Amino acid sequence: AQKVTQAQTEISVVEKEDVTLDCVYETRDTTYYLFWYKQPPSGELVFLIRRNSFDEQNEISGRYSWNFQKSTSSFNFTITASQVVDSAVYFCALRRTRGSTLGRLYFGRGTQLTVWP
Amino acid sequence: DADVTQTPRNRITKTGKRIMLECSQTKGHDRMYWYRQDPGLGLRLIYYSFDVKDINKGEISDGYSVSRQAQAKFSLSLESAIPNQTALYFCASQGLATDTQYFGPGTRLTVL
């Protein structure tokens, strides 16, 4: 079975602090995709990143960076120099590449990030 | 213009009423999905469709039905709404050539 765990329910930081959102996943598949989505207070879901299980290179996009470690089944998300606009719920998700549930996203329960000015 | 649209965006209804939520996408994607979001539970899959003739149940399909009227349209129905179906509902689409699901803006449904 597939499972995604986001142990941090809520995180509060002050603007300009760095913050890391944790994501741990479980799967017996050897190939899979991992995702992060952002849900701002307006409610929509915004795609942030997709990572193939074959690619363990870390990725940086502006103030955002992602650390994928297969050895620990983790795909953590770091925001550097956080801003108030980063306040949102962040979801980590996993998608299989084979099997009867191909195409389905398995979501974690989300982490509510609040950035205070 | 948004690639995935949902109507209505908000709906308040009463127990026992039939409700239909509609989803359209302009991305030409074959795959479409309906999810439900409840506070603290993340998103859970209700139904999904890989093409017009392919409909599959997700993890929480009881009390729901769907219709894939065309490649671009995927509707979710609650035949007899109940209060614990109060939630935020999301539609998503994904193409065969892409590995990413793109979500609509969501429909906030309240069942009194």
GROMACS .gro file of C-alpha atoms in nm:
model
  229
    1ALA     CA    1   0.000   0.000   0.000
    2GLN     CA    2   0.102   0.354  -0.061
    3LYS     CA    3   0.115   0.609   0.218
    4VAL     CA    4   0.237   0.965   0.255
    5THR     CA    5   0.298   1.113   0.597
    6GLN     CA    6   0.335   1.479   0.678
    7ALA     CA    7   0.397   1.473   1.049
    8GLN     CA    8   0.395   1.849   1.091
    9THR     CA    9   0.034   1.960   1.111
   10GLU     CA   10   0.111   2.328   1.163
   11ILE     CA   11   0.426   2.538   1.148
   12SER     CA   12   0.459   2.904   1.237
   13VAL     CA   13   0.762   3.114   1.151
   14VAL     CA   14   0.848   3.479   1.134
   15GLU     CA   15   0.918   3.635   0.799
   16LYS     CA   16   1.270   3.576   0.663
   17GLU     CA   17   1.317   3.256   0.858
   18ASP     CA   18   1.395   2.937   0.671
   19VAL     CA   19   1.145   2.655   0.712
   20THR     CA   20   1.146   2.288   0.612
   21LEU     CA   21   0.832   2.086   0.555
   22ASP     CA   22   0.878   1.714   0.600
   23CYS     CA   23   0.734   1.440   0.382
   24VAL     CA   24   0.787   1.068   0.433
   25TYR     CA   25   0.636   0.813   0.199
   26GLU     CA   26   0.584   0.439   0.187
   27THR     CA   27   0.567   0.229  -0.125
   28ARG     CA   28   0.697  -0.104  -0.245
   29ASP     CA   29   0.717   0.021  -0.601
   30THR     CA   30   1.061   0.081  -0.746
   31THR     CA   31   0.940   0.363  -0.968
   32TYR     CA   32   0.704   0.639  -0.867
   33TYR     CA   33   0.656   1.012  -0.873
   34LEU     CA   34   0.651   1.254  -0.584
   35PHE     CA   35   0.478   1.590  -0.583
   36TRP     CA   36   0.431   1.901  -0.377
   37TYR     CA   37   0.121   2.119  -0.405
   38LYS     CA   38   0.044   2.449  -0.239
   39GLN     CA   39  -0.303   2.550  -0.123
   40PRO     CA   40  -0.317   2.922  -0.039
   41PRO     CA   41  -0.602   3.068   0.166
   42SER     CA   42  -0.800   3.120  -0.155
   43GLY     CA   43  -0.835   2.742  -0.172
   44GLU     CA   44  -0.698   2.638  -0.510
   45LEU     CA   45  -0.428   2.373  -0.543
   46VAL     CA   46  -0.112   2.491  -0.711
   47PHE     CA   47   0.139   2.243  -0.849
   48LEU     CA   48   0.493   2.312  -0.728
   49ILE     CA   49   0.715   2.022  -0.828
   50ARG     CA   50   0.724   1.667  -0.960
   51ARG     CA   51   1.013   1.432  -0.895
   52ASN     CA   52   1.077   1.096  -1.056
   53SER     CA   53   1.206   0.828  -0.822
   54PHE     CA   54   1.506   0.775  -1.048
   55ASP     CA   55   1.620   1.131  -1.001
   56GLU     CA   56   1.763   1.197  -0.657
   57GLN     CA   57   1.916   1.528  -0.743
   58ASN     CA   58   1.805   1.811  -0.523
   59GLU     CA   59   1.621   2.090  -0.694
   60ILE     CA   60   1.614   2.461  -0.631
   61SER     CA   61   1.367   2.710  -0.769
   62GLY     CA   62   1.415   3.056  -0.632
   63ARG     CA   63   1.351   3.043  -0.259
   64TYR     CA   64   1.218   2.688  -0.282
   65SER     CA   65   1.429   2.375  -0.265
   66TRP     CA   66   1.352   2.008  -0.242
   67ASN     CA   67   1.559   1.730  -0.090
   68PHE     CA   68   1.474   1.382  -0.214
   69GLN     CA   69   1.638   1.094  -0.027
   70LYS     CA   70   1.535   0.748  -0.133
   71SER     CA   71   1.733   0.589   0.151
   72THR     CA   72   1.503   0.750   0.405
   73SER     CA   73   1.193   0.767   0.183
   74SER     CA   74   1.172   1.139   0.230
   75PHE     CA   75   1.099   1.432   0.003
   76ASN     CA   76   1.139   1.745   0.212
   77PHE     CA   77   1.059   2.098   0.103
   78THR     CA   78   1.251   2.401   0.225
   79ILE     CA   79   1.151   2.763   0.188
   80THR     CA   80   1.439   3.005   0.235
   81ALA     CA   81   1.375   3.354   0.367
   82SER     CA   82   1.003   3.290   0.408
   83GLN     CA   83   0.749   3.555   0.320
   84VAL     CA   84   0.393   3.619   0.431
   85VAL     CA   85   0.273   3.509   0.087
   86ASP     CA   86   0.413   3.163   0.159
   87SER     CA   87   0.140   3.110   0.416
   88ALA     CA   88  -0.061   2.814   0.288
   89VAL     CA   89  -0.129   2.447   0.333
   90TYR     CA   90   0.132   2.237   0.159
   91PHE     CA   91   0.060   1.884   0.042
   92CYS     CA   92   0.302   1.611  -0.048
   93ALA     CA   93   0.174   1.335  -0.278
   94LEU     CA   94   0.289   1.014  -0.442
   95ARG     CA   95   0.181   0.859  -0.770
   96ARG     CA   96   0.251   0.508  -0.885
   97THR     CA   97   0.377   0.433  -1.233
   98ARG     CA   98   0.221   0.087  -1.254
   99GLY     CA   99  -0.056  -0.122  -1.103
  100SER     CA  100  -0.432  -0.102  -1.073
  101THR     CA  101  -0.422   0.239  -0.910
  102LEU     CA  102  -0.201   0.388  -1.176
  103GLY     CA  103  -0.254   0.760  -1.203
  104ARG     CA  104  -0.402   0.808  -0.859
  105LEU     CA  105  -0.237   1.059  -0.626
  106TYR     CA  106  -0.185   0.955  -0.265
  107PHE     CA  107  -0.185   1.270  -0.056
  108GLY     CA  108  -0.046   1.344   0.286
  109ARG     CA  109  -0.270   1.532   0.526
  110GLY     CA  110  -0.095   1.859   0.463
  111THR     CA  111   0.109   2.106   0.666
  112GLN     CA  112  -0.035   2.447   0.746
  113LEU     CA  113   0.245   2.703   0.723
  114THR     CA  114   0.187   3.045   0.873
  115VAL     CA  115   0.445   3.315   0.814
  116TRP     CA  116   0.410   3.613   1.045
  117PRO     CA  117   0.533   3.959   0.944
  118ASP     CA  118  -0.851   3.145  -1.872
  119ALA     CA  119  -0.834   2.857  -1.626
  120ASP     CA  120  -0.758   2.518  -1.778
  121VAL     CA  121  -0.977   2.327  -1.532
  122THR     CA  122  -1.305   2.486  -1.429
  123GLN     CA  123  -1.560   2.378  -1.175
  124THR     CA  124  -1.919   2.485  -1.127
  125PRO     CA  125  -2.063   2.588  -0.895
  126ARG     CA  126  -1.787   2.730  -0.677
  127ASN     CA  127  -2.006   2.729  -0.371
  128ARG     CA  128  -2.326   2.543  -0.296
  129ILE     CA  129  -2.546   2.510   0.008
  130THR     CA  130  -2.809   2.241   0.000
  131LYS     CA  131  -3.030   2.037   0.227
  132THR     CA  132  -3.016   1.676   0.332
  133GLY     CA  133  -3.174   1.447   0.074
  134LYS     CA  134  -3.132   1.677  -0.224
  135ARG     CA  135  -2.964   1.567  -0.545
  136ILE     CA  136  -2.658   1.770  -0.633
  137MET     CA  137  -2.437   1.773  -0.941
  138LEU     CA  138  -2.091   1.926  -0.952
  139GLU     CA  139  -1.947   1.989  -1.293
  140CYS     CA  140  -1.592   1.995  -1.419
  141SER     CA  141  -1.453   2.096  -1.756
  142GLN     CA  142  -1.098   2.106  -1.884
  143THR     CA  143  -0.950   2.265  -2.192
  144LYS     CA  144  -0.616   2.087  -2.180
  145GLY     CA  145  -0.723   1.794  -2.396
  146HIS     CA  146  -0.640   1.553  -2.115
  147ASP     CA  147  -0.774   1.199  -2.116
  148ARG     CA  148  -0.768   1.142  -1.742
  149MET     CA  149  -0.996   1.317  -1.497
  150TYR     CA  150  -1.039   1.284  -1.123
  151TRP     CA  151  -1.269   1.388  -0.840
  152TYR     CA  152  -1.125   1.440  -0.492
  153ARG     CA  153  -1.272   1.545  -0.165
  154GLN     CA  154  -1.087   1.752   0.095
  155ASP     CA  155  -1.180   1.752   0.461
  156PRO     CA  156  -0.992   1.953   0.723
  157GLY     CA  157  -0.690   1.761   0.850
  158LEU     CA  158  -0.745   1.468   0.614
  159GLY     CA  159  -0.583   1.585   0.294
  160LEU     CA  160  -0.743   1.491  -0.036
  161ARG     CA  161  -0.914   1.159  -0.093
  162LEU     CA  162  -1.004   1.017  -0.430
  163ILE     CA  163  -1.373   0.965  -0.506
  164TYR     CA  164  -1.377   0.855  -0.872
  165TYR     CA  165  -1.147   0.872  -1.169
  166SER     CA  166  -1.175   0.821  -1.542
  167PHE     CA  167  -0.899   0.737  -1.788
  168ASP     CA  168  -1.119   0.800  -2.091
  169VAL     CA  169  -1.485   0.845  -2.179
  170LYS     CA  170  -1.563   0.474  -2.147
  171ASP     CA  171  -1.352   0.410  -1.839
  172ILE     CA  172  -1.482   0.495  -1.491
  173ASN     CA  173  -1.322   0.372  -1.172
  174LYS     CA  174  -1.407   0.399  -0.806
  175GLY     CA  175  -1.163   0.563  -0.573
  176GLU     CA  176  -1.125   0.512  -0.201
  177ILE     CA  177  -1.447   0.687  -0.094
  178SER     CA  178  -1.701   0.637  -0.374
  179ASP     CA  179  -2.001   0.541  -0.159
  180GLY     CA  180  -2.279   0.799  -0.190
  181TYR     CA  181  -2.137   0.942  -0.512
  182SER     CA  182  -2.171   0.876  -0.883
  183VAL     CA  183  -2.000   1.024  -1.187
  184SER     CA  184  -2.057   1.078  -1.554
  185ARG     CA  185  -1.794   1.136  -1.821
  186GLN     CA  186  -2.003   1.312  -2.083
  187ALA     CA  187  -1.709   1.391  -2.309
  188GLN     CA  188  -1.333   1.395  -2.293
  189ALA     CA  189  -1.347   1.743  -2.149
  190LYS     CA  190  -1.632   1.698  -1.901
  191PHE     CA  191  -1.658   1.495  -1.583
  192SER     CA  192  -1.950   1.541  -1.343
  193LEU     CA  193  -1.990   1.428  -0.986
  194SER     CA  194  -2.336   1.361  -0.842
  195LEU     CA  195  -2.462   1.319  -0.491
  196GLU     CA  196  -2.793   1.139  -0.533
  197SER     CA  197  -2.914   1.214  -0.182
  198ALA     CA  198  -2.684   1.453  -0.002
  199ILE     CA  199  -2.605   1.405   0.366
  200PRO     CA  200  -2.432   1.643   0.610
  201ASN     CA  201  -2.106   1.444   0.624
  202GLN     CA  202  -2.062   1.514   0.253
  203THR     CA  203  -1.995   1.873   0.344
  204ALA     CA  204  -1.645   1.930   0.207
  205LEU     CA  205  -1.431   2.098  -0.054
  206TYR     CA  206  -1.442   1.907  -0.382
  207PHE     CA  207  -1.169   1.921  -0.642
  208CYS     CA  208  -1.161   1.807  -0.999
  209ALA     CA  209  -0.829   1.737  -1.169
  210SER     CA  210  -0.709   1.637  -1.512
  211GLN     CA  211  -0.397   1.472  -1.644
  212GLY     CA  212  -0.278   1.396  -1.993
  213LEU     CA  213  -0.118   1.070  -2.104
  214ALA     CA  214   0.203   1.251  -2.191
  215THR     CA  215   0.229   1.432  -1.862
  216ASP     CA  216   0.280   1.302  -1.512
  217THR     CA  217   0.114   1.591  -1.336
  218GLN     CA  218  -0.246   1.641  -1.229
  219TYR     CA  219  -0.381   1.993  -1.262
  220PHE     CA  220  -0.659   2.092  -1.030
  221GLY     CA  221  -0.966   2.307  -1.066
  222PRO     CA  222  -1.043   2.585  -0.818
  223GLY     CA  223  -1.265   2.365  -0.602
  224THR     CA  224  -1.633   2.358  -0.508
  225ARG     CA  225  -1.726   2.423  -0.149
  226LEU     CA  226  -2.035   2.216  -0.070
  227THR     CA  227  -2.236   2.250   0.248
  228VAL     CA  228  -2.514   2.005   0.326
  229LEU     CA  229  -2.747   2.121   0.600
   0.00000   0.00000   0.00000
